[in-house]
Amino acid sequence: MLREGQAKPTQRADYQAPAWWIDTVDLTFDLDPAKTRVLNRMRVRRNPDVPAKALRLDGDELNLARVMVNGEGCSFKMDGSALVLENLPTGEDPVELEIFTTCAPVKNTKLMGLYVSEGTFFTQCEAEGFRRITYFLDRPDVMAMYTVTLRADKAQFPVLLSNGNLVDSGELADNRHFAKWVDPHRKPCYLFALVAGQLVAREQRITSRGGKDHLLQVYVRPGDLEKTEHAMNSLMASVAWDEARFNLPLDLDRFMIVATSDFNMGAMENKGLNIFNTKYVLANQATATDVDYANIESVVGHEYFHNWTGNRITCRDWFQLSLKEGLTVFRDQEFSMDLAGTPSARAVKRIEDVRVLRTVQFAEDAGPMAHPVRPDSYLEINNFYTVTIYEKGAEVVRMMHTLVGREGFAKGMALYFERHDGHAVTCDDFAQAIADANPGSELSQRLEQFKRWYSQAGTPQVAASGVHDAAAQTYTLTLRQTCAPTPGQPEKLPFVIPVEVGLLTEGGQAQTVQLLDAAGMAGSPSASRLLVLTEAEQSFVFSGVSEAPVPSLLRGFTAPVALQFAYSEDALLTLLAQDSDAFNRWEAGQQLAQRIALGAINNPAVVVQANGEIAQDLLPAAFVEAMRSVLRHPTLDAAYKELVLSLPSESYLSEQLEMVDPQRVHAVREALRQQLAAALHGDWAWAWENHQDSGAYKPDPISSGRRALTGVALTMLCLDARRTGDAIWPGRAFQAFKDAANMTDRMAALSALVNSGHPLASDALARFHALFKTEALVLDKWFALQASATDRGGQILPAVKQLMKHPDFQLQNPNRARSVIFSFCSGNPGAFHRLDAAGYLFWSERVIELDAINPQVAARLARALDRWKKLAEPYRTAAREAIARVAARPDLSNDVREVVTRALAD
Ligand code: PHE
Ligand code: ZN
């Protein structure tokens, strides 16, 4: 059977306003897992601003029983899966439409529309899931008022939730009951939600700054109530933060979060009824790590912030997705930074965010799925929930924030809401509001050019070079920008690139300097300046530069670009030791490590032995000493030290290479780790002993930083024990594993044993499984740890195949599938890229298998081979064959079809 075979791409340029509006929707659900009946009564009216057209309602996998117009039967036709009403009354009077359909939630393995997870009903409608619930104009610019009645068996489904306020509830015959909900806000259908099942709630009443009372609820399965405290605290902090920073209050009497263990994504911002993956709700110290706690805080914040940026103002069409996602990621990043508090903790958050951007988004921008922040076309919108839309989109908003300043940005946000509250708008509307609120700013002067960030894909490369004139005491910094072609975009025009710059002396002191304007007039003296690069090549002259400077460029990572400057090793060591900008200080260390790694990878004299190891010493003494100074530094935070001491990932290093031999990259990076473990042995031991936390568990930045540092120290000490045969540190790790008072420490110890390949690892893994066999999220960690463990001689793939036979493995559950399959295919390059191509074969089989169950999850997995063209032979040919094997299937979903077609295109 050809599935969705005829699908054509949707083009942004084809946007047309809808021919009909839907003003009100009244939905009645008779909930039954096998066959749910949906009665949809809508009041629709013609859009007087566009030529008259038939009403064409979207539907997908629905069984249609009846259609009535103004209370009477009517003619209709089916066009594919759409329901078309051609003979509706003319004129501007509203039309009452009644549509009766059924669907089968229990068979819904795509987890889009109405589905059942562990006996509870959930919905997921973004982007186009509402059409799987009823016939509708399933597009975000059609906003309606919703009334929803839920009817279900009272014992099986005691809790009945939908958006808005509960206005009525009561008993029905046959042990059934009902609840009626009215949402006081107009909304697009992608924000509709319902939940029905056996759930319990943690509740919290709050009073907002304006004096209004609200009820906050976090709904979970009965056993999970004690894991909801952190989510609730995060929600309260989110409400307070949006009021304080952006003057945006909670606009609902009641705000609910519900957790489900079957979810394609992280969470969903349905109006007043957020639905979350359990991974981003449930936490206690025994089951969740510090990283989980931090993720919960940021995802709870993210979904809550959507209530304004996304829900009150939504997207005109799905090409504008970054309007809500980029802005909301920016907001959740700022939220986490503001909560973190200290400058150092803010920098740690910024580094973590940039690391994701550079590792994953830069790779996306360089590969076959590269697309602008506002794409021009798509086959399947689900494929465009990407790091480009989210993370690069957030960087675009951050650049606006940088160009207009914190106050200016707040003014811009206020103007954005003043103009567009209650409407479905575009990325242009947002940028215009920020610019208009800041007349005279660099943003408003160059708005059209700035918006190339929305239209042009690809990561700009900025090459910097500097000339010091000792006699004139000037320093001329020249910046050149280029951007490589991306699919469909051979030529790029220059971007507006804000570059924060400071100049250090060779001894590492800040130099106070002045920037000369075009007329040669000196600006105000400062230690750091924001330059705005707008031309392909531009020079900036600083005066008062007495000493040949070490430039600190792109401080705080003010733009999503790849910056190159020919630093001497000494200059990088100076920046690492002294830069006042914490981001660039970290970056200098990364650049040093990257140079060493790339040097070794490209040096044919560096030989990988048959056992995969490298015998030569690759680390220069100066690098080791610099790392030692950071590790032993008296004032730097532990969290920051942990970031500096982590080598760039294999994926990141691979992106810096023209052609990638993944096994060589793996071998070199492992050798570097091994050598760093040996060279700093005493320092790692010191770090482990001196950063133990004995007090009550708190996931704050300081204590979690200490745990992160002890964790990496233990990993390094166990790694070194491989070389020396030492039994002490693996023994300590095993003891630490057994004694751990929290999941962060327990996981760190287990990971140290597993990743060093120590014989104690299997005992520890078995104990871990026995301890947590009823905790799904912890089992995910257990699976993921093994599937992403360090490969030494190809043992991981057979282990992964074994894991898939484990009784706890479930392909249908996205979290579990990700924990094994994605951890291996996307998270473990050293194990996945095998000379025998068995990793690729495994990948193709899983993509095909998953596609029959859940196309969205399958399409994400399909992207694991995006960068195949960069691979050296024989990997390249083998990877191509694997992709072709998937593409040859006649019955692929649009989701997977789009990914593999793009991957194979030249
Ligand atoms: N809109 C959700 C978010 O960013 C993500 C999501 C998209 C969830 C599609 C489910 C389906 O928070
Ligand atoms: Zn979002």
PDB file of C-alpha atoms in Angstrom, residues 420-545:
ATOM      1  CA  HIS A 420      -0.764  41.528  18.359  1.00  0.00           C
ATOM      2  CA  ASP A 421      -2.377  40.107  21.496  1.00  0.00           C
ATOM      3  CA  GLY A 422      -5.045  37.603  20.481  1.00  0.00           C
ATOM      4  CA  HIS A 423      -3.762  37.242  16.922  1.00  0.00           C
ATOM      5  CA  ALA A 424      -1.859  34.831  14.703  1.00  0.00           C
ATOM      6  CA  VAL A 425       1.183  36.624  13.321  1.00  0.00           C
ATOM      7  CA  THR A 426       4.571  36.248  11.627  1.00  0.00           C
ATOM      8  CA  CYS A 427       8.255  36.464  12.514  1.00  0.00           C
ATOM      9  CA  ASP A 428       8.304  39.790  10.659  1.00  0.00           C
ATOM     10  CA  ASP A 429       5.696  41.177  13.045  1.00  0.00           C
ATOM     11  CA  PHE A 430       7.845  40.260  16.021  1.00  0.00           C
ATOM     12  CA  ALA A 431      11.066  41.743  14.666  1.00  0.00           C
ATOM     13  CA  GLN A 432       9.179  44.874  13.621  1.00  0.00           C
ATOM     14  CA  ALA A 433       7.799  45.392  17.119  1.00  0.00           C
ATOM     15  CA  ILE A 434      11.213  45.033  18.769  1.00  0.00           C
ATOM     16  CA  ALA A 435      12.731  47.436  16.237  1.00  0.00           C
ATOM     17  CA  ASP A 436       9.915  49.981  16.406  1.00  0.00           C
ATOM     18  CA  ALA A 437      10.142  50.136  20.179  1.00  0.00           C
ATOM     19  CA  ASN A 438      13.813  51.020  19.786  1.00  0.00           C
ATOM     20  CA  PRO A 439      14.092  53.708  17.121  1.00  0.00           C
ATOM     21  CA  GLY A 440      17.682  54.617  16.398  1.00  0.00           C
ATOM     22  CA  SER A 441      19.004  51.237  17.572  1.00  0.00           C
ATOM     23  CA  GLU A 442      21.274  49.197  15.317  1.00  0.00           C
ATOM     24  CA  LEU A 443      18.349  46.800  14.961  1.00  0.00           C
ATOM     25  CA  SER A 444      15.870  49.339  13.667  1.00  0.00           C
ATOM     26  CA  GLN A 445      18.461  50.891  11.345  1.00  0.00           C
ATOM     27  CA  ARG A 446      19.273  47.552   9.769  1.00  0.00           C
ATOM     28  CA  LEU A 447      16.092  45.592  10.280  1.00  0.00           C
ATOM     29  CA  GLU A 448      15.733  44.313   6.715  1.00  0.00           C
ATOM     30  CA  GLN A 449      19.299  43.041   6.691  1.00  0.00           C
ATOM     31  CA  PHE A 450      18.973  41.620  10.188  1.00  0.00           C
ATOM     32  CA  LYS A 451      16.001  39.555   9.049  1.00  0.00           C
ATOM     33  CA  ARG A 452      18.297  37.549   6.787  1.00  0.00           C
ATOM     34  CA  TRP A 453      18.762  35.510   9.949  1.00  0.00           C
ATOM     35  CA  TYR A 454      15.219  34.304   9.330  1.00  0.00           C
ATOM     36  CA  SER A 455      15.552  33.673   5.608  1.00  0.00           C
ATOM     37  CA  GLN A 456      19.089  32.370   5.046  1.00  0.00           C
ATOM     38  CA  ALA A 457      20.153  28.957   6.305  1.00  0.00           C
ATOM     39  CA  GLY A 458      23.719  28.006   7.187  1.00  0.00           C
ATOM     40  CA  THR A 459      26.202  28.982   9.861  1.00  0.00           C
ATOM     41  CA  PRO A 460      28.153  32.140   9.011  1.00  0.00           C
ATOM     42  CA  GLN A 461      31.914  31.820   9.303  1.00  0.00           C
ATOM     43  CA  VAL A 462      33.635  34.906  10.652  1.00  0.00           C
ATOM     44  CA  ALA A 463      37.374  35.157  10.059  1.00  0.00           C
ATOM     45  CA  ALA A 464      39.064  37.729  12.262  1.00  0.00           C
ATOM     46  CA  SER A 465      42.554  39.185  11.968  1.00  0.00           C
ATOM     47  CA  GLY A 466      44.243  42.048  13.780  1.00  0.00           C
ATOM     48  CA  VAL A 467      47.115  44.513  13.248  1.00  0.00           C
ATOM     49  CA  HIS A 468      48.697  46.455  16.080  1.00  0.00           C
ATOM     50  CA  ASP A 469      50.386  49.751  15.289  1.00  0.00           C
ATOM     51  CA  ALA A 470      52.711  50.312  18.248  1.00  0.00           C
ATOM     52  CA  ALA A 471      53.585  53.878  17.288  1.00  0.00           C
ATOM     53  CA  ALA A 472      49.986  55.024  16.802  1.00  0.00           C
ATOM     54  CA  GLN A 473      48.775  52.778  19.636  1.00  0.00           C
ATOM     55  CA  THR A 474      45.979  51.494  17.460  1.00  0.00           C
ATOM     56  CA  TYR A 475      44.681  48.007  16.845  1.00  0.00           C
ATOM     57  CA  THR A 476      42.796  47.306  13.631  1.00  0.00           C
ATOM     58  CA  LEU A 477      40.505  44.320  13.807  1.00  0.00           C
ATOM     59  CA  THR A 478      39.227  43.036  10.479  1.00  0.00           C
ATOM     60  CA  LEU A 479      36.205  40.741  10.363  1.00  0.00           C
ATOM     61  CA  ARG A 480      35.214  38.823   7.226  1.00  0.00           C
ATOM     62  CA  GLN A 481      31.982  36.890   6.978  1.00  0.00           C
ATOM     63  CA  THR A 482      31.028  34.124   4.582  1.00  0.00           C
ATOM     64  CA  CYS A 483      28.315  31.504   4.591  1.00  0.00           C
ATOM     65  CA  ALA A 484      28.496  28.224   2.718  1.00  0.00           C
ATOM     66  CA  PRO A 485      25.684  27.237   0.324  1.00  0.00           C
ATOM     67  CA  THR A 486      22.810  25.222   1.775  1.00  0.00           C
ATOM     68  CA  PRO A 487      20.126  23.235  -0.086  1.00  0.00           C
ATOM     69  CA  GLY A 488      18.291  25.665  -2.381  1.00  0.00           C
ATOM     70  CA  GLN A 489      20.441  28.636  -1.329  1.00  0.00           C
ATOM     71  CA  PRO A 490      23.682  28.809  -3.331  1.00  0.00           C
ATOM     72  CA  GLU A 491      24.482  32.466  -2.527  1.00  0.00           C
ATOM     73  CA  LYS A 492      24.229  34.245   0.811  1.00  0.00           C
ATOM     74  CA  LEU A 493      24.128  37.945   1.553  1.00  0.00           C
ATOM     75  CA  PRO A 494      25.939  39.387   4.586  1.00  0.00           C
ATOM     76  CA  PHE A 495      24.278  39.034   7.980  1.00  0.00           C
ATOM     77  CA  VAL A 496      24.124  41.568  10.809  1.00  0.00           C
ATOM     78  CA  ILE A 497      26.495  40.029  13.348  1.00  0.00           C
ATOM     79  CA  PRO A 498      26.955  41.502  16.806  1.00  0.00           C
ATOM     80  CA  VAL A 499      30.462  40.712  18.077  1.00  0.00           C
ATOM     81  CA  GLU A 500      31.364  41.623  21.648  1.00  0.00           C
ATOM     82  CA  VAL A 501      35.119  42.244  21.862  1.00  0.00           C
ATOM     83  CA  GLY A 502      37.623  42.950  24.618  1.00  0.00           C
ATOM     84  CA  LEU A 503      41.385  43.385  24.348  1.00  0.00           C
ATOM     85  CA  LEU A 504      43.794  41.857  26.838  1.00  0.00           C
ATOM     86  CA  THR A 505      47.475  42.495  27.289  1.00  0.00           C
ATOM     87  CA  GLU A 506      49.822  39.618  26.667  1.00  0.00           C
ATOM     88  CA  GLY A 507      49.988  39.284  30.413  1.00  0.00           C
ATOM     89  CA  GLY A 508      46.224  38.888  30.460  1.00  0.00           C
ATOM     90  CA  GLN A 509      45.210  42.289  31.875  1.00  0.00           C
ATOM     91  CA  ALA A 510      42.187  44.062  30.437  1.00  0.00           C
ATOM     92  CA  GLN A 511      43.086  47.030  28.239  1.00  0.00           C
ATOM     93  CA  THR A 512      40.737  49.959  28.340  1.00  0.00           C
ATOM     94  CA  VAL A 513      40.367  51.081  24.748  1.00  0.00           C
ATOM     95  CA  GLN A 514      38.333  53.389  22.539  1.00  0.00           C
ATOM     96  CA  LEU A 515      36.709  52.523  19.248  1.00  0.00           C
ATOM     97  CA  LEU A 516      37.282  55.069  16.475  1.00  0.00           C
ATOM     98  CA  ASP A 517      34.281  55.968  14.348  1.00  0.00           C
ATOM     99  CA  ALA A 518      34.375  56.546  10.571  1.00  0.00           C
ATOM    100  CA  ALA A 519      35.567  60.116  11.128  1.00  0.00           C
ATOM    101  CA  GLY A 520      38.370  58.929  13.403  1.00  0.00           C
ATOM    102  CA  MET A 521      36.671  60.207  16.577  1.00  0.00           C
ATOM    103  CA  ALA A 522      37.275  58.116  19.662  1.00  0.00           C
ATOM    104  CA  GLY A 523      34.283  56.662  21.498  1.00  0.00           C
ATOM    105  CA  SER A 524      34.039  56.280  25.266  1.00  0.00           C
ATOM    106  CA  PRO A 525      36.758  54.182  26.870  1.00  0.00           C
ATOM    107  CA  SER A 526      35.762  50.684  27.906  1.00  0.00           C
ATOM    108  CA  ALA A 527      37.175  47.230  28.478  1.00  0.00           C
ATOM    109  CA  SER A 528      34.632  45.558  26.192  1.00  0.00           C
ATOM    110  CA  ARG A 529      32.772  46.754  23.097  1.00  0.00           C
ATOM    111  CA  LEU A 530      29.943  45.520  20.936  1.00  0.00           C
ATOM    112  CA  LEU A 531      30.938  45.639  17.261  1.00  0.00           C
ATOM    113  CA  VAL A 532      28.227  45.196  14.666  1.00  0.00           C
ATOM    114  CA  LEU A 533      29.490  43.504  11.527  1.00  0.00           C
ATOM    115  CA  THR A 534      27.216  44.238   8.588  1.00  0.00           C
ATOM    116  CA  GLU A 535      29.489  44.048   5.533  1.00  0.00           C
ATOM    117  CA  ALA A 536      31.190  41.046   3.999  1.00  0.00           C
ATOM    118  CA  GLU A 537      34.421  42.575   5.313  1.00  0.00           C
ATOM    119  CA  GLN A 538      34.816  45.368   7.795  1.00  0.00           C
ATOM    120  CA  SER A 539      37.622  46.844   9.880  1.00  0.00           C
ATOM    121  CA  PHE A 540      37.319  48.333  13.336  1.00  0.00           C
ATOM    122  CA  VAL A 541      40.050  50.548  14.778  1.00  0.00           C
ATOM    123  CA  PHE A 542      40.704  50.822  18.501  1.00  0.00           C
ATOM    124  CA  SER A 543      42.855  53.595  19.930  1.00  0.00           C
ATOM    125  CA  GLY A 544      44.794  53.732  23.161  1.00  0.00           C
ATOM    126  CA  VAL A 545      46.089  50.199  22.608  1.00  0.00           C
TER     127      VAL A 545
END
